[in-house]
Amino acid sequence: MATVERANIGLLNDKLTVKISKEDYLPSFDKKLKEYSKTANIPGFRKGMVPVGMIRKMYGPSIFNDEVIRAVEKQLFTYLNDEKPEIFAQPLPLENASSQLDMNNPSDVHFDFEIGLKPAFEIPALDKAKLTLHKVTVTDDMVNEEINRMQIKGGKMTEPESIDNPENVLNVSFVETDKDGNAVEGGISKDNSVLLKYFTPAMQKQLMGKKAGDSFVFQLSKTFERDKLEMMLQDLGFEKDDKTAADKYFKLTVTKVGLIEKRELNEEFFNEVYPGKGIKTEAELRNALKEEIEKYWEAQSRNQLHDQLYHFLIDETNMQFPESFLKRWLQTGGEKPKTSEQAEAEFPAFSNQLKWTLISDKLITDNKLEVNEAELRNHMREEVARYFGQMNMGEDMSWLESYIDRMMKDEKQVDATYRRLITEKLFNWAESQTKPKEKKVSAEELVAMQHNHHH
């Protein structure tokens, strides 16, 4: 009779020994031999008339091994289904037991498996978390900058005869030279476009009045400042902090002068920006933009708060793992085998991800958070309407529901949408359990926080 014995071999690490007698596998082995004899195609024998002895001689060892392993696996998974231990992944075989198997001398056999157990843990009290809600105040300058961007985006490119405006777009060619303007053999040569205002004030003054065909020799470090210098270095194929490259000389030739003629602030423009909103004045446009910008920064503030929540839960939740099991699983459980060195290197990030999975699963289960079909459909509907709305496809959206029906049949699409929504619900619930302090910050400060921590 088949049995399973369980013994602890380490922290959250147990061994399962599956023992089976020959009575557990011999009947199925004999049955398989007879089935093969009825279906095998062997020269010299009619189909269905191959002697069982011939099948045993030709295929017996592999059929025997398969039936033993099948009996072992059946007993193993029956045990796991009945006992329901909280385990990671699937049991891993501790050793190759095939050497025990001998078709000519059937006997009782045992197979050892290793299991990694999930840890018991407690979620820290969220109301004890010291969190800060960073608030960005939307200024008139932000609104002005957005209006200017929109006017330029919707504007028309003109070609003035000469450079006469900081907003001029210059099509130029760069050729690497020495300080006297002689081309360097094998040096860099590249066409580019650059705004006049990217140059230093002194260089902008020097460029005023220049026309297509005019050229001059310059040194990068003395022509562009700070971030603009970094940008130009990268455009030319250097590292942004390459000081040697920054001291190189280039000959710049103006090939074309351009200027975007900004859109006029009128009802036609307002309706393009906010179709159907009935905006008629610049003041109404500013109010609509300010409200939109405020919503954007409120969402960014909450994202950053949720990042703080993530770190609080990860850092304050005490949890242990069956490391040896998980590292062995990393080596063998993926699509491609890994070396022990690779598994060791990947383990810190893997365990952190595993920790968050256990924490989030517990929060979702304990607080009965769920996403229903109506919510899935509604989210998909909003995403599709937003996407096609940007393409100005008109008001007739009668096709939308059948489109959503097709999306709901796509398992990957449904799974991705579910994960997005359940994660959103999880963080919204967690946020509701906290009392963050508010702090005024600039947009640049908030962006820097998001750049340093993103999950």
XYZ file of C-alpha atoms in Angstrom:
455
model
C 0.000 0.000 0.000
C 1.337 3.439 -0.943
C 2.201 5.887 1.840
C 3.713 9.368 2.248
C 5.964 10.292 5.160
C 6.858 13.895 6.005
C 9.958 15.086 7.859
C 11.459 18.511 8.496
C 14.887 19.082 6.946
C 15.333 22.822 7.492
C 13.646 26.162 8.034
C 10.272 25.956 6.239
C 11.704 23.004 4.363
C 10.271 19.466 4.536
C 10.981 16.148 2.862
C 8.161 13.975 1.546
C 8.981 10.288 1.095
C 6.542 8.481 -1.178
C 6.626 4.701 -0.689
C 4.839 2.345 -3.047
C 4.680 -1.442 -3.125
C 4.844 -3.498 -6.296
C 1.100 -4.104 -5.972
C 0.608 -0.345 -6.586
C 2.127 -0.418 -10.068
C 2.343 -4.017 -11.411
C -1.346 -4.303 -12.429
C -1.160 -1.114 -14.504
C 2.189 -2.245 -15.981
C 0.675 -5.551 -17.141
C -2.366 -3.698 -18.505
C -0.167 -1.321 -20.518
C 1.804 -4.220 -22.006
C -1.444 -5.784 -23.260
C -2.658 -2.450 -24.668
C 0.626 -1.989 -26.540
C 0.389 -5.512 -27.960
C -2.987 -4.628 -29.499
C -1.842 -1.345 -31.077
C 1.853 -1.817 -31.919
C 3.002 -2.021 -35.539
C 5.891 -4.457 -35.686
C 7.141 -6.044 -38.964
C 6.273 -9.734 -39.170
C 3.177 -9.448 -36.986
C -0.359 -8.450 -37.817
C -1.647 -5.411 -35.937
C -3.226 -6.559 -32.678
C -1.444 -9.921 -32.787
C 1.955 -8.952 -31.354
C 2.846 -11.288 -28.441
C 2.964 -9.590 -25.025
C 6.394 -11.146 -24.488
C 7.720 -9.347 -27.557
C 6.337 -6.011 -26.285
C 7.850 -6.685 -22.860
C 11.250 -7.356 -24.404
C 11.201 -4.305 -26.692
C 9.419 -1.648 -24.627
C 9.107 -3.142 -21.157
C 11.735 -1.085 -19.244
C 10.399 2.307 -20.386
C 6.746 1.307 -19.799
C 7.724 -0.084 -16.384
C 9.474 3.150 -15.365
C 6.543 5.252 -16.589
C 4.022 3.254 -14.573
C 6.103 3.383 -11.392
C 6.541 7.153 -11.698
C 2.852 7.573 -12.502
C 1.936 5.650 -9.327
C 4.354 7.797 -7.284
C 3.005 11.060 -8.676
C -0.579 9.971 -8.082
C 0.171 9.260 -4.435
C 2.169 12.486 -4.018
C -0.548 14.764 -5.412
C -3.283 12.896 -3.547
C -1.378 13.667 -0.344
C -0.929 17.337 -1.267
C -4.609 17.644 -2.166
C -5.734 16.034 1.089
C -3.275 17.674 3.489
C -3.100 21.027 1.666
C 0.277 22.209 2.987
C 1.010 25.871 2.110
C 3.887 25.353 -0.312
C 5.839 27.291 -2.927
C 5.738 25.966 -6.494
C 5.858 22.182 -6.950
C 7.800 19.562 -4.975
C 11.348 19.038 -6.219
C 12.817 15.511 -6.395
C 15.735 15.154 -3.988
C 17.449 12.366 -5.899
C 17.068 10.191 -8.958
C 15.375 6.999 -7.785
C 15.250 5.333 -11.209
C 18.212 3.173 -10.180
C 15.806 1.354 -7.839
C 13.649 0.223 -10.742
C 14.134 -3.218 -12.242
C 11.368 -4.696 -14.401
C 12.692 -8.209 -13.838
C 12.793 -7.818 -10.064
C 9.814 -5.609 -9.116
C 9.936 -4.472 -5.524
C 8.762 -1.802 -3.119
C 10.351 1.572 -3.945
C 10.506 5.045 -2.446
C 10.994 8.524 -3.915
C 12.024 11.599 -1.910
C 10.714 15.079 -2.656
C 11.525 18.454 -1.133
C 8.868 21.103 -0.449
C 9.275 24.745 0.536
C 6.659 26.029 2.976
C 5.145 29.490 2.929
C 5.898 31.454 6.103
C 3.337 32.654 8.624
C 3.512 36.432 9.070
C 1.601 39.440 10.354
C 0.913 42.621 8.399
C 2.123 45.713 10.324
C -0.509 48.208 11.473
C -0.963 50.643 8.614
C -2.178 53.433 10.885
C 1.324 53.463 12.422
C 2.993 54.201 9.096
C 4.661 57.626 8.958
C 3.732 58.782 5.474
C 3.817 62.120 3.681
C 1.415 63.235 0.975
C 3.448 65.582 -1.187
C 1.183 68.267 -2.716
C 2.108 70.286 -5.791
C 0.578 73.756 -6.132
C -0.367 74.500 -9.734
C 0.947 77.950 -10.675
C 0.115 80.406 -13.438
C 3.529 79.634 -14.933
C 2.547 75.964 -15.294
C -0.646 76.945 -17.096
C 1.248 79.429 -19.301
C 3.832 76.785 -20.188
C 1.108 74.300 -21.162
C -0.738 76.886 -23.282
C 2.551 77.780 -25.003
C 3.258 74.099 -25.674
C -0.222 73.610 -27.137
C 0.083 76.702 -29.328
C 3.413 75.479 -30.678
C 2.149 71.912 -31.194
C -0.821 73.200 -33.201
C 1.155 75.911 -34.953
C 2.450 76.234 -38.494
C 6.119 76.058 -39.427
C 7.390 79.092 -41.335
C 10.814 79.726 -42.867
C 12.067 83.245 -42.061
C 15.007 84.521 -44.081
C 17.307 84.894 -41.073
C 17.608 84.031 -37.388
C 15.635 86.629 -35.451
C 13.834 84.875 -32.570
C 14.842 82.702 -29.564
C 12.142 80.251 -30.707
C 13.817 79.743 -34.104
C 14.359 76.095 -35.043
C 17.722 75.689 -36.760
C 18.485 72.825 -39.115
C 22.254 72.503 -38.895
C 25.148 70.239 -39.789
C 27.924 69.490 -37.286
C 31.439 68.649 -38.529
C 34.229 67.955 -36.027
C 37.230 70.255 -36.599
C 40.333 71.627 -34.934
C 40.194 75.089 -33.359
C 41.004 76.651 -36.755
C 38.040 75.000 -38.462
C 39.935 72.275 -40.321
C 37.933 69.033 -40.499
C 39.302 66.194 -38.318
C 39.956 62.999 -40.269
C 37.522 60.343 -39.073
C 35.754 62.923 -36.926
C 32.044 63.177 -36.258
C 29.720 64.569 -38.906
C 26.001 64.819 -38.219
C 22.860 66.724 -39.230
C 20.639 67.904 -36.418
C 17.974 70.427 -35.458
C 18.197 72.639 -32.393
C 16.284 75.549 -30.880
C 18.176 78.840 -30.789
C 17.325 79.251 -27.094
C 19.367 76.110 -26.311
C 22.578 78.071 -27.032
C 24.213 80.306 -24.413
C 22.975 83.945 -24.393
C 26.272 85.108 -25.889
C 26.016 82.567 -28.726
C 22.366 83.466 -29.358
C 23.441 87.081 -29.801
C 26.187 86.010 -32.217
C 23.740 83.943 -34.267
C 21.155 86.706 -34.713
C 20.900 87.688 -38.378
C 22.598 84.514 -39.657
C 21.042 82.843 -42.724
C 21.036 79.426 -44.371
C 24.569 78.718 -45.590
C 26.317 80.679 -42.836
C 28.753 78.755 -40.634
C 31.070 79.222 -37.672
C 33.450 77.188 -35.501
C 32.632 76.683 -31.834
C 33.595 74.667 -28.758
C 30.760 72.603 -27.258
C 31.484 73.501 -23.618
C 31.393 77.220 -24.401
C 28.282 77.069 -26.576
C 25.799 75.038 -24.505
C 25.134 75.070 -20.752
C 24.387 72.278 -18.257
C 21.554 69.996 -19.402
C 21.647 71.350 -22.957
C 25.360 70.462 -23.172
C 24.589 66.942 -21.937
C 21.839 66.639 -24.542
C 24.100 67.789 -27.384
C 26.906 65.432 -26.308
C 24.492 62.495 -26.392
C 23.073 63.606 -29.761
C 26.611 63.537 -31.138
C 27.256 60.040 -29.778
C 29.224 60.862 -26.596
C 28.461 60.165 -22.954
C 26.632 63.083 -21.366
C 29.412 63.669 -18.804
C 32.352 63.249 -21.244
C 34.477 66.333 -20.394
C 37.034 65.605 -23.112
C 34.290 65.520 -25.755
C 32.833 68.755 -24.336
C 36.089 70.536 -25.237
C 35.979 69.421 -28.888
C 35.542 71.943 -31.710
C 32.834 71.724 -34.356
C 31.934 73.660 -37.467
C 28.221 74.394 -37.497
C 26.566 75.250 -40.813
C 22.979 76.544 -40.846
C 20.992 74.686 -43.518
C 17.533 76.074 -42.762
C 15.905 78.553 -40.379
C 12.438 77.741 -39.109
C 9.906 79.341 -36.785
C 6.652 77.889 -35.563
C 3.857 80.377 -35.891
C 1.821 79.816 -32.747
C -1.885 79.105 -32.921
C -4.154 81.998 -32.113
C -6.146 81.669 -28.880
C -9.640 81.594 -30.346
C -12.776 79.432 -30.192
C -11.584 77.197 -33.037
C -8.421 76.378 -31.093
C -10.329 75.936 -27.787
C -12.696 73.442 -29.423
C -9.756 71.434 -30.824
C -8.151 71.261 -27.399
C -11.355 70.511 -25.481
C -13.940 69.301 -28.012
C -17.521 69.573 -26.836
C -16.663 71.566 -23.684
C -18.034 74.849 -25.028
C -14.966 76.871 -24.023
C -15.190 80.344 -25.562
C -12.616 82.501 -23.760
C -8.957 82.311 -22.767
C -9.974 82.559 -19.110
C -12.182 79.467 -19.456
C -9.322 77.640 -21.181
C -6.971 78.532 -18.337
C -9.453 77.275 -15.741
C -9.931 73.986 -17.618
C -6.180 73.528 -17.973
C -5.523 74.342 -14.338
C -8.098 71.767 -13.254
C -6.535 69.151 -15.552
C -3.009 69.894 -14.327
C -4.193 69.715 -10.712
C -5.739 66.279 -11.347
C -2.482 65.118 -12.921
C -0.351 66.184 -9.956
C -2.887 64.813 -7.463
C -2.555 61.434 -9.183
C 1.258 61.698 -9.110
C 1.140 62.574 -5.390
C -0.965 59.513 -4.654
C 1.352 57.312 -6.724
C 4.265 58.519 -4.620
C 2.272 57.911 -1.427
C 1.535 54.381 -2.627
C 5.261 53.897 -3.176
C 5.816 54.835 0.482
C 3.122 52.309 1.456
C 4.864 49.609 -0.571
C 8.155 50.243 1.192
C 6.499 50.347 4.607
C 4.840 46.967 4.041
C 8.015 45.405 2.630
C 10.337 46.831 5.305
C 8.086 46.311 8.329
C 6.733 42.833 7.560
C 8.912 40.148 9.137
C 9.105 37.123 6.895
C 11.430 34.158 6.491
C 11.894 31.943 3.449
C 13.126 28.408 2.746
C 16.146 29.831 0.927
C 17.868 26.609 -0.091
C 14.656 25.263 -1.639
C 13.873 28.504 -3.478
C 17.407 28.835 -4.828
C 17.238 25.260 -6.109
C 13.832 26.028 -7.603
C 15.345 29.080 -9.362
C 17.915 26.746 -10.917
C 15.411 24.188 -12.205
C 11.947 25.763 -12.231
C 12.270 28.179 -15.164
C 12.248 27.691 -18.912
C 16.051 27.502 -18.952
C 18.214 25.897 -16.233
C 20.391 28.302 -14.206
C 23.682 27.815 -12.456
C 23.913 28.048 -8.681
C 25.797 31.345 -9.143
C 22.972 32.772 -11.264
C 20.360 31.666 -8.735
C 22.369 33.219 -5.901
C 22.618 36.531 -7.768
C 18.902 36.615 -8.640
C 17.647 35.572 -5.217
C 17.530 38.997 -3.451
C 15.268 40.548 -6.108
C 13.266 37.331 -6.409
C 12.668 37.070 -2.651
C 11.611 40.720 -2.484
C 9.083 40.131 -5.247
C 7.919 36.944 -3.532
C 7.517 38.817 -0.260
C 5.325 41.452 -1.892
C 3.231 38.740 -3.571
C 2.523 37.088 -0.204
C 1.744 40.435 1.460
C -0.574 41.619 -1.303
C -2.343 38.240 -1.534
C -2.990 38.294 2.217
C -4.323 41.869 2.144
C -6.604 41.066 -0.786
C -7.929 37.901 0.861
C -8.285 39.241 4.409
C -10.114 42.368 3.251
C -12.234 40.606 0.616
C -11.022 42.848 -2.205
C -12.260 41.748 -5.610
C -12.814 42.876 -9.177
C -16.063 41.825 -10.830
C -16.912 41.456 -14.505
C -18.766 44.770 -14.653
C -15.662 46.579 -13.369
C -13.463 44.819 -15.919
C -15.792 45.813 -18.751
C -16.122 49.379 -17.530
C -12.330 49.838 -17.307
C -11.839 48.393 -20.790
C -14.621 50.636 -22.096
C -12.964 53.739 -20.653
C -9.561 52.776 -22.061
C -10.938 52.114 -25.551
C -13.079 55.271 -25.548
C -10.082 57.317 -24.435
C -7.853 55.808 -27.133
C -10.302 56.232 -29.994
C -11.443 59.596 -28.648
C -7.942 60.910 -29.270
C -8.332 59.869 -32.895
C -11.502 61.986 -33.288
C -13.645 59.123 -34.591
C -16.873 61.012 -33.953
C -19.708 60.480 -31.518
C -21.052 57.185 -32.885
C -19.662 54.561 -30.490
C -22.311 51.883 -31.141
C -19.560 49.411 -32.041
C -17.935 49.711 -28.617
C -19.820 46.964 -26.729
C -19.100 44.274 -29.322
C -15.447 45.354 -29.235
C -15.430 44.940 -25.431
C -17.045 41.494 -25.827
C -14.073 40.412 -27.951
C -11.614 41.844 -25.414
C -13.299 39.885 -22.604
C -12.534 36.652 -24.477
C -8.815 37.459 -24.530
C -7.375 35.826 -21.390
C -4.180 37.915 -21.437
C -6.165 41.141 -21.789
C -8.531 40.180 -18.968
C -5.669 39.098 -16.712
C -3.704 42.314 -17.294
C -6.801 44.443 -16.621
C -7.652 42.440 -13.484
C -4.130 42.831 -12.097
C -4.202 46.581 -12.735
C -7.577 47.015 -11.016
C -6.926 44.740 -8.041
C -3.593 46.478 -7.400
C -5.350 49.841 -7.538
C -7.985 48.600 -5.081
C -5.304 47.210 -2.782
C -3.414 50.506 -2.561
C -6.602 52.558 -2.263
C -7.687 50.372 0.659
C -4.263 50.573 2.290
C -4.240 54.365 1.856
C -7.626 54.578 3.584
C -6.057 53.000 6.697
C -3.352 55.674 6.983
C -3.105 59.289 8.123
C -0.379 60.895 6.006
C 0.911 64.391 6.696
C 0.635 66.872 3.850
C 3.680 68.739 2.591
C 3.960 71.327 -0.177
C 6.603 70.502 -2.788
C 7.508 71.700 -6.249
C 6.743 69.625 -9.327
C 10.492 69.065 -9.800
C 10.857 67.720 -6.254
C 7.992 65.270 -6.716
C 9.377 64.058 -10.044
C 12.765 63.475 -8.380
C 11.096 61.323 -5.690
C 9.351 59.247 -8.342
C 12.594 58.827 -10.266
C 14.409 57.498 -7.194
C 11.671 54.995 -6.245
C 9.402 53.359 -8.773
C 7.469 50.085 -8.381
